[in-house]
Coordinates of C-alpha atoms and ligand atoms in Angstrom, one line a residue:
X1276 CA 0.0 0.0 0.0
X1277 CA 1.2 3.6 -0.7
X1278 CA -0.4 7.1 -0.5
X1279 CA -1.4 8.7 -4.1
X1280 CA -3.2 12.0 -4.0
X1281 CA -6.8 12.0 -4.4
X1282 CA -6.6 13.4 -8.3
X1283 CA -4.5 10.6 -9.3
X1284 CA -6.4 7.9 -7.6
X1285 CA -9.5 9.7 -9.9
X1286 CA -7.4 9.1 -13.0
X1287 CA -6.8 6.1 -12.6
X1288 CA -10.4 4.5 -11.4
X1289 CA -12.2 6.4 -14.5
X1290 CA -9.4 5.1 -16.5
X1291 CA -10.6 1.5 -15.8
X1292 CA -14.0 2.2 -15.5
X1293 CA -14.9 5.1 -18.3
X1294 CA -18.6 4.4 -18.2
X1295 CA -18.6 5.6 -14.5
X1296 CA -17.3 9.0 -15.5
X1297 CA -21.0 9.9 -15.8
X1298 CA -22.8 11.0 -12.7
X1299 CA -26.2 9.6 -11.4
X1300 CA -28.0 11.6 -9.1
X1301 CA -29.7 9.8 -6.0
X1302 CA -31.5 11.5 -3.3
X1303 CA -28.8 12.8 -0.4
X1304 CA -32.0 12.9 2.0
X1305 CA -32.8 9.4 1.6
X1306 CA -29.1 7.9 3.0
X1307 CA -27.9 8.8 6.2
X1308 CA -24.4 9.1 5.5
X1309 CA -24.9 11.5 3.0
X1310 CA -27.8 13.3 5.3
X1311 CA -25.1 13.8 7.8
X1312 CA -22.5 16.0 5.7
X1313 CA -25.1 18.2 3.7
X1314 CA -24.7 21.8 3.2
X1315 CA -27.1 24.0 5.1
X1316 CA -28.8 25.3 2.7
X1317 CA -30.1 21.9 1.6
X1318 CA -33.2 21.2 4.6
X1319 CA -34.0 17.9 4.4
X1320 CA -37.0 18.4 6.1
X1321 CA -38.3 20.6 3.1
X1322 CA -37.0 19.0 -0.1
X1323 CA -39.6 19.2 -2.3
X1324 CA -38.9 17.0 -5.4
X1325 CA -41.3 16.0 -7.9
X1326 CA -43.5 13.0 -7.2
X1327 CA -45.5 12.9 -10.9
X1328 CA -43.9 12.6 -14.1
X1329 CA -45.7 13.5 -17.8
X1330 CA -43.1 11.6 -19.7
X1331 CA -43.9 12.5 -22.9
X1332 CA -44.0 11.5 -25.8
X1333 CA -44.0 14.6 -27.7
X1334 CA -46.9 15.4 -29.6
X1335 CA -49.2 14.0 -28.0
X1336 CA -51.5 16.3 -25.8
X1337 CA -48.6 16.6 -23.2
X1338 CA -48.8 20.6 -22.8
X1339 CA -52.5 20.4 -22.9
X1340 CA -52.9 17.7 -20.3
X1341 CA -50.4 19.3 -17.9
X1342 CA -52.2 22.5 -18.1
X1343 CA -55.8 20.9 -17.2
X1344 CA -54.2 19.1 -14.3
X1345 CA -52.6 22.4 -13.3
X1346 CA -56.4 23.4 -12.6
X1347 CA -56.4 21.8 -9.6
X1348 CA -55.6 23.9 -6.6
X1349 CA -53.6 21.3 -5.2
X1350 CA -51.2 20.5 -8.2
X1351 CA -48.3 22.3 -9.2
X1352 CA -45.5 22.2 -11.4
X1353 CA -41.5 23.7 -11.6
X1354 CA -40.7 27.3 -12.2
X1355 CA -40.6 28.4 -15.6
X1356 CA -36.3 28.9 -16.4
X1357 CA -35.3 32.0 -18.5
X1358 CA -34.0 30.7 -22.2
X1359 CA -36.1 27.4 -22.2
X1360 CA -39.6 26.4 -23.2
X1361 CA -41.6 25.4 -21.1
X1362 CA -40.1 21.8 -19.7
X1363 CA -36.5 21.4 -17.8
X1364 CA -36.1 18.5 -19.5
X1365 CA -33.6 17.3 -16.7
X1366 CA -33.5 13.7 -16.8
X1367 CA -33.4 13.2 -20.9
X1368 CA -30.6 16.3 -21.7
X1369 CA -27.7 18.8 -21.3
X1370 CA -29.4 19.9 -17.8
X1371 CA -28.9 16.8 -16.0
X1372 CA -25.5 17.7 -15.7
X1373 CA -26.6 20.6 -14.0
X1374 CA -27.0 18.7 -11.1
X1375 CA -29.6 17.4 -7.9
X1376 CA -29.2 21.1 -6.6
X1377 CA -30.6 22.9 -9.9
X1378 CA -33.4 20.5 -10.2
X1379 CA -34.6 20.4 -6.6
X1380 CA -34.6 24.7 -6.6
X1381 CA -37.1 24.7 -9.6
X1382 CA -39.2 23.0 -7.1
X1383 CA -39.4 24.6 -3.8
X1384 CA -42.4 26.6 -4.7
X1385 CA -44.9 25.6 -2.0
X1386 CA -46.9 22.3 -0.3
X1387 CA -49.0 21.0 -3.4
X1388 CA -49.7 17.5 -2.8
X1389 CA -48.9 16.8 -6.4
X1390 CA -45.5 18.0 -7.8
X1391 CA -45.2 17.6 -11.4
X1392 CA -42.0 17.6 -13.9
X1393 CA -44.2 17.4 -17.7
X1394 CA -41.0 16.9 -20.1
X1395 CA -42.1 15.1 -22.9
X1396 CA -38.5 14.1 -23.4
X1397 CA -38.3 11.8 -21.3
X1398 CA -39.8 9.6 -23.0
X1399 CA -37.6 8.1 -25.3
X1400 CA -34.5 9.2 -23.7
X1401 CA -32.3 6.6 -23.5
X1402 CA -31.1 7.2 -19.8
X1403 CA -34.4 8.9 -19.0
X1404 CA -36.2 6.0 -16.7
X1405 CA -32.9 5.1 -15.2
X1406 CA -31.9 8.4 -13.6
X1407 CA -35.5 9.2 -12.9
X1408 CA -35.8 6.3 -10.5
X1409 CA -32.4 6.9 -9.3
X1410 CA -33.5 9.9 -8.5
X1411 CA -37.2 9.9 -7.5
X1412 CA -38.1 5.9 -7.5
X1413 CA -41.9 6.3 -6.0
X1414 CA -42.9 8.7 -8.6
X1415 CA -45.7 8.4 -10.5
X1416 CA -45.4 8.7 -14.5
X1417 CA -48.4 9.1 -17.1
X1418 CA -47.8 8.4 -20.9
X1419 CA -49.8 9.5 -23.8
X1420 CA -50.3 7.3 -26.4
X1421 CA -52.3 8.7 -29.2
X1422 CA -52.1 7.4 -32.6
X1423 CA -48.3 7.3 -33.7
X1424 CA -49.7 7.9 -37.3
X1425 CA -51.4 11.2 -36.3
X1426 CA -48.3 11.7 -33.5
X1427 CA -45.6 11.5 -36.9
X1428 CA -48.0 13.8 -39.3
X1429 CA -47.8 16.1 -36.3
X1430 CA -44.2 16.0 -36.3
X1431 CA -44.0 16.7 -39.8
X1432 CA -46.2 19.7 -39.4
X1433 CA -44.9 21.1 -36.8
X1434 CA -41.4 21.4 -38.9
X1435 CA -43.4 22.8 -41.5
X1436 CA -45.3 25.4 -39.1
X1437 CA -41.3 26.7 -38.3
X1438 CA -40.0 26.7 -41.6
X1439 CA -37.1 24.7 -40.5
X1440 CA -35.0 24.6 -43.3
X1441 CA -34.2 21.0 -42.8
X1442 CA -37.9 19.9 -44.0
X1443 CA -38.3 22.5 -47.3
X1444 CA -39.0 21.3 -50.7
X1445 CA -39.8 17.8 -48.5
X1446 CA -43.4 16.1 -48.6
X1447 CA -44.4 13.5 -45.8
X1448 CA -44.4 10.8 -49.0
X1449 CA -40.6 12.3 -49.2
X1450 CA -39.7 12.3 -45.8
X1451 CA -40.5 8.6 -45.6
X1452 CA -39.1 7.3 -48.9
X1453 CA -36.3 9.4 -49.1
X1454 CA -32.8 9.1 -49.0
X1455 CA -31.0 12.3 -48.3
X1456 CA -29.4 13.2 -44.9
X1457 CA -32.7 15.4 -44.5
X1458 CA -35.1 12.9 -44.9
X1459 CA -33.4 10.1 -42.4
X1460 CA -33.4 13.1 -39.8
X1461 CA -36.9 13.7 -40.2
X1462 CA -37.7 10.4 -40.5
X1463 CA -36.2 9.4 -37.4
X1464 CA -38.2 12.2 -35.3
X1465 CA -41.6 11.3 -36.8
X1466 CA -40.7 7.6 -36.1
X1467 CA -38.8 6.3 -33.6
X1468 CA -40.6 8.1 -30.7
X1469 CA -43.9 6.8 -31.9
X1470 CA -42.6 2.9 -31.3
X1471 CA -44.2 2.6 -27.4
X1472 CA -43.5 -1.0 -27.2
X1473 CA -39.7 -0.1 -27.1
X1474 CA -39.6 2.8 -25.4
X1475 CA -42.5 1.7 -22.5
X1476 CA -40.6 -1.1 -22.6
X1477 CA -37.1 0.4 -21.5
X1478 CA -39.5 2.4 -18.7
X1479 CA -41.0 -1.0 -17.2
X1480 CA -37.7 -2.4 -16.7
X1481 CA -37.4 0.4 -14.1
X1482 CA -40.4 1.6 -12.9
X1483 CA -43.2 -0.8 -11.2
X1484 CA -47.0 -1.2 -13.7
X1485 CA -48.9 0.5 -10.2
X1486 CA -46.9 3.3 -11.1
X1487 CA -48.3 4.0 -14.1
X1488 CA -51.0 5.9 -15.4
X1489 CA -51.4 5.5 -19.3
X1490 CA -53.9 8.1 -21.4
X1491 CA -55.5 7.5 -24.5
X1492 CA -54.3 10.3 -26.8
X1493 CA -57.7 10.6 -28.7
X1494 CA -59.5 10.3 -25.4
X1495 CA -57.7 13.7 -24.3
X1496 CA -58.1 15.3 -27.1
X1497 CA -62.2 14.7 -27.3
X1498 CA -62.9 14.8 -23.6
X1499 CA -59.8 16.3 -21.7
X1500 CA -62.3 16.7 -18.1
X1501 CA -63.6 13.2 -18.2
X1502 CA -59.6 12.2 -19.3
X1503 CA -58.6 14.8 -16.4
X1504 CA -60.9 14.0 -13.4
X1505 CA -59.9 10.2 -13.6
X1506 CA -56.2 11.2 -13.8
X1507 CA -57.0 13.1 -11.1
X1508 CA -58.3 10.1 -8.7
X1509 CA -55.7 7.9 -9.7
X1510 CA -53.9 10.5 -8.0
X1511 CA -55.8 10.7 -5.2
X1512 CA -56.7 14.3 -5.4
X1513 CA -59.5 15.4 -3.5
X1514 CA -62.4 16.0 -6.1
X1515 CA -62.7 18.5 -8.4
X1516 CA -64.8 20.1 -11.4
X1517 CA -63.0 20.5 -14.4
X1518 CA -65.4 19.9 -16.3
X1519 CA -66.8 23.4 -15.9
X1520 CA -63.5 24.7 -16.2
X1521 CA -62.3 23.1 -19.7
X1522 CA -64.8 23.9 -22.6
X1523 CA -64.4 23.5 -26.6
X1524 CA -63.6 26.6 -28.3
X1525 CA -64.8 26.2 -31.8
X1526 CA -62.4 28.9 -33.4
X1527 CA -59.4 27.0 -32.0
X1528 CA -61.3 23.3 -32.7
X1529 CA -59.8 22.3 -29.3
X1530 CA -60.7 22.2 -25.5
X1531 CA -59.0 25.2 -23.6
X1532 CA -59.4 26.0 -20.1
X1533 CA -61.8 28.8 -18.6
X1534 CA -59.7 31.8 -16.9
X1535 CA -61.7 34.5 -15.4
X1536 CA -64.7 33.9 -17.3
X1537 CA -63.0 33.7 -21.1
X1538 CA -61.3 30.8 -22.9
X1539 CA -57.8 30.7 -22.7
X1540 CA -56.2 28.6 -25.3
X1541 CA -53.0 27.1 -25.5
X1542 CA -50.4 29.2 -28.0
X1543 CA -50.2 28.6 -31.9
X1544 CA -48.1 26.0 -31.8
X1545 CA -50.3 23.6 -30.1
X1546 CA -53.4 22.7 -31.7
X1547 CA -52.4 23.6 -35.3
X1548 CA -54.4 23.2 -38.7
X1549 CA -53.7 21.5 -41.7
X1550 CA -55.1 19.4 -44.2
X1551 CA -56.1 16.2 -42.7
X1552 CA -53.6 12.8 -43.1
X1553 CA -54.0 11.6 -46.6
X1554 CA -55.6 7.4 -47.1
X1555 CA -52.0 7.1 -48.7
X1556 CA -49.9 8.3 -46.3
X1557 CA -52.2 7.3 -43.1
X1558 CA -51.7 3.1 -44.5
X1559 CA -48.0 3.6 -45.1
X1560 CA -47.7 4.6 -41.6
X1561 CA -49.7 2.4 -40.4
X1562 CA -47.3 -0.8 -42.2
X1563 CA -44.5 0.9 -40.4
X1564 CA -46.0 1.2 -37.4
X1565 CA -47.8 -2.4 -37.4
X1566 CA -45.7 -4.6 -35.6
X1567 CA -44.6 -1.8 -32.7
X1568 CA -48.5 -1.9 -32.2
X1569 CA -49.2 -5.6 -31.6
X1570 CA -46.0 -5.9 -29.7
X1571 CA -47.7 -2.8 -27.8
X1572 CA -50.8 -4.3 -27.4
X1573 CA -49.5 -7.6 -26.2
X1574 CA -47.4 -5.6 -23.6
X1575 CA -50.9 -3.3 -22.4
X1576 CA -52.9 -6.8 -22.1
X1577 CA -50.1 -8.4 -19.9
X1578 CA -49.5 -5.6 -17.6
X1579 CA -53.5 -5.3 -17.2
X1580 CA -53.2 -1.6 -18.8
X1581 CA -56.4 -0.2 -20.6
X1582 CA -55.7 -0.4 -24.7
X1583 CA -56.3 2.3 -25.9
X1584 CA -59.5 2.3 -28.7
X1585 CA -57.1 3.9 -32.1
X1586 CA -54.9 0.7 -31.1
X1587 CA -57.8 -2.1 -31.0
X1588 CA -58.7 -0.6 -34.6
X1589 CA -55.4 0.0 -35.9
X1590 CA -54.0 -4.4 -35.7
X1591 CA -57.1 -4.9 -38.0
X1592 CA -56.1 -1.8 -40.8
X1593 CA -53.0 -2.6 -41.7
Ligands
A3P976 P1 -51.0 19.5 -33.3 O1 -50.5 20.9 -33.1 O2 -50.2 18.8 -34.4 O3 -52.5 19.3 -33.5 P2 -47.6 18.3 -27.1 O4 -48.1 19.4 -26.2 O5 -47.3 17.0 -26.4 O6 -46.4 18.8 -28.0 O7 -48.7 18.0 -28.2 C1 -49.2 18.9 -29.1 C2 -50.5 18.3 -29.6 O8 -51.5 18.3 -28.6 C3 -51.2 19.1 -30.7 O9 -50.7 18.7 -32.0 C4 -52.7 18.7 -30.5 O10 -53.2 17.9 -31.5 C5 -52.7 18.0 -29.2 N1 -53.8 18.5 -28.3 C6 -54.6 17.7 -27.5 N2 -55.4 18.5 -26.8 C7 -55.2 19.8 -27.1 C8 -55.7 21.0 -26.7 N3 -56.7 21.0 -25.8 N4 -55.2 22.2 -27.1 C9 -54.2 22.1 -28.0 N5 -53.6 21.0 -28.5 C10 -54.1 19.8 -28.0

């Protein structure tokens, strides 16, 4: 045995074990070693950490479910960072390096008896579920699964909508068959987050079924209060009427909540028009899409988790 300086020592362990190098961030609170050497300004007694996740995916209603939810006096959510939208996106990104400190602050806003983190990121990060239970293990997550067809036209659109430079001169028909840089890129966003079986796959193998709360994306989308209230009991929330606070607003041709009396909507981005999916375009998707469905399905049925109604009709299209 000989003495080596602490730096060194470093050096040398990450040399042998690179895949370490990353950190993982655990709850100090919860081990009483680490309890014991805290700085003062972290008060155990008042952590406040999130104990609901919206995982995502994008696309799919997240934005408007979270806001609906927010309804509820005794919900609330993190503050809202300068130079971001509106998630932190901490478990799935750049942010997680940021550390347990950052994330816990956007939280220490009050005593709501639900504290929610909506990043719709999460859910096809590839670490996501992992450092999300290391972090917060008894935290509840609700998924959206709406249609991946409508959830990759939506995609499309939304590049479109911004004029992103990437998607110009580039139909859907193109996006799909094409081979360019471009159209792989695209491709890959419309896609790969609409394969649930993997991704709710990867979450299961951390996260326990009772855990999970799963939302039909269509069921949102045509009755958000109904979709709400039983979110809402699931959490055990004490009751509450959304309905009469979440009516359709026909210019928009979506539900938007009641604020003072007048319908407030959620911005441009969310909710757009264009022309309806195509027969063409709505099969091929649905061939692509096929087998991620029944392996979906199979997954819903032996985890006793409702199947949603676009998926019972969608094994017998395509
Ligand atoms: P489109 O703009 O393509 O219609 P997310 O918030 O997860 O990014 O999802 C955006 C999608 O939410 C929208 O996609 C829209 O279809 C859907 N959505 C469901 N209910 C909504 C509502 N009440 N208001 C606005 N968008 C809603």
């Amino acid at each position: 045995l000989r003495w080596e300086d602490p730096i060194s020592v470093a050096d040398r362990y990450f040399h042998l074990f690179p895949t370490e190098k990353n950190p993982i961030w655990g709850n100090p609170c919860m081990d009483e070693r680490h309890r014991s050497i805290l700085p003062p300004t972290l008060n155990c007694s008042n952590l406040t950490l999130p104990n609901l996740l919206v995982v995502g995916p994008q696309k799919t209603g997240t934005t408007a479910l979270s806001s609906f939810l927010q309804l509820h006096p005794d919900v609330s959510t993190n503050r809202i960072l300068e130079n971001t939208f509106e998630e932190i996106q901490f478990f799935s990104g750049e942010n997680y390096e940021k550390g347990f400190d950052w994330y816990r602050q956007l939280f220490n806003n009050g005593s709501s008896k639900i504290v929610m983190d909506k990043s719709a990121t999460y859910w096809d990060s590839t670490e996501g579920p992992m450092r999300a239970f290391a972090l917060i293990p008894f935290a509840k997550i609700v998924v959206i699964l709406h249609d991946p067809i409508l959830r990759a036209y939506s995609w499309y659109n939304h590049l479109v909508a911004r004029n992103e430079s990437i998607v110009r001169g580039l139909s859907m028909e193109d996006v799909l068959n094409g081979d360019t840089p471009a159209a792989k890129k695209i491709r890959s966003r419309c896609i790969s987050g609409g394969r649930y079986a993997h991704h709710l796959d990867r979450w299961l193998q951390w996260f326990p079924p009772s855990q999970f709360h799963l939302i039909d994306g269509s069921e949102l989308k045509e009755n958000p209060s109904e979709v709400v209230t039983n979110l809402a009991r699931w959490l055990q929330l004490s009751p509450f009427d959304f309905q009469s606070l979440i009516k359709f607003n026909p210019k928009k041709g979506f539900y938007c909540k009641i604020v003072s009396g007048h319908s407030s909507c959620l911005g441009a981005s969310k909710g757009r028009s264009y022309p309806p999916i195509s027969p063409i375009l709505s099969s091929r998707l649905c061939s692509i899409f096929h087998n991620d469905n029944i392996a979906l399905h199979k997954m819903l049925l032996n985890h006793n988790f409702p199947v949603p109604t676009w998926l019972s009709s969608s094994l017998n299209q395509c």
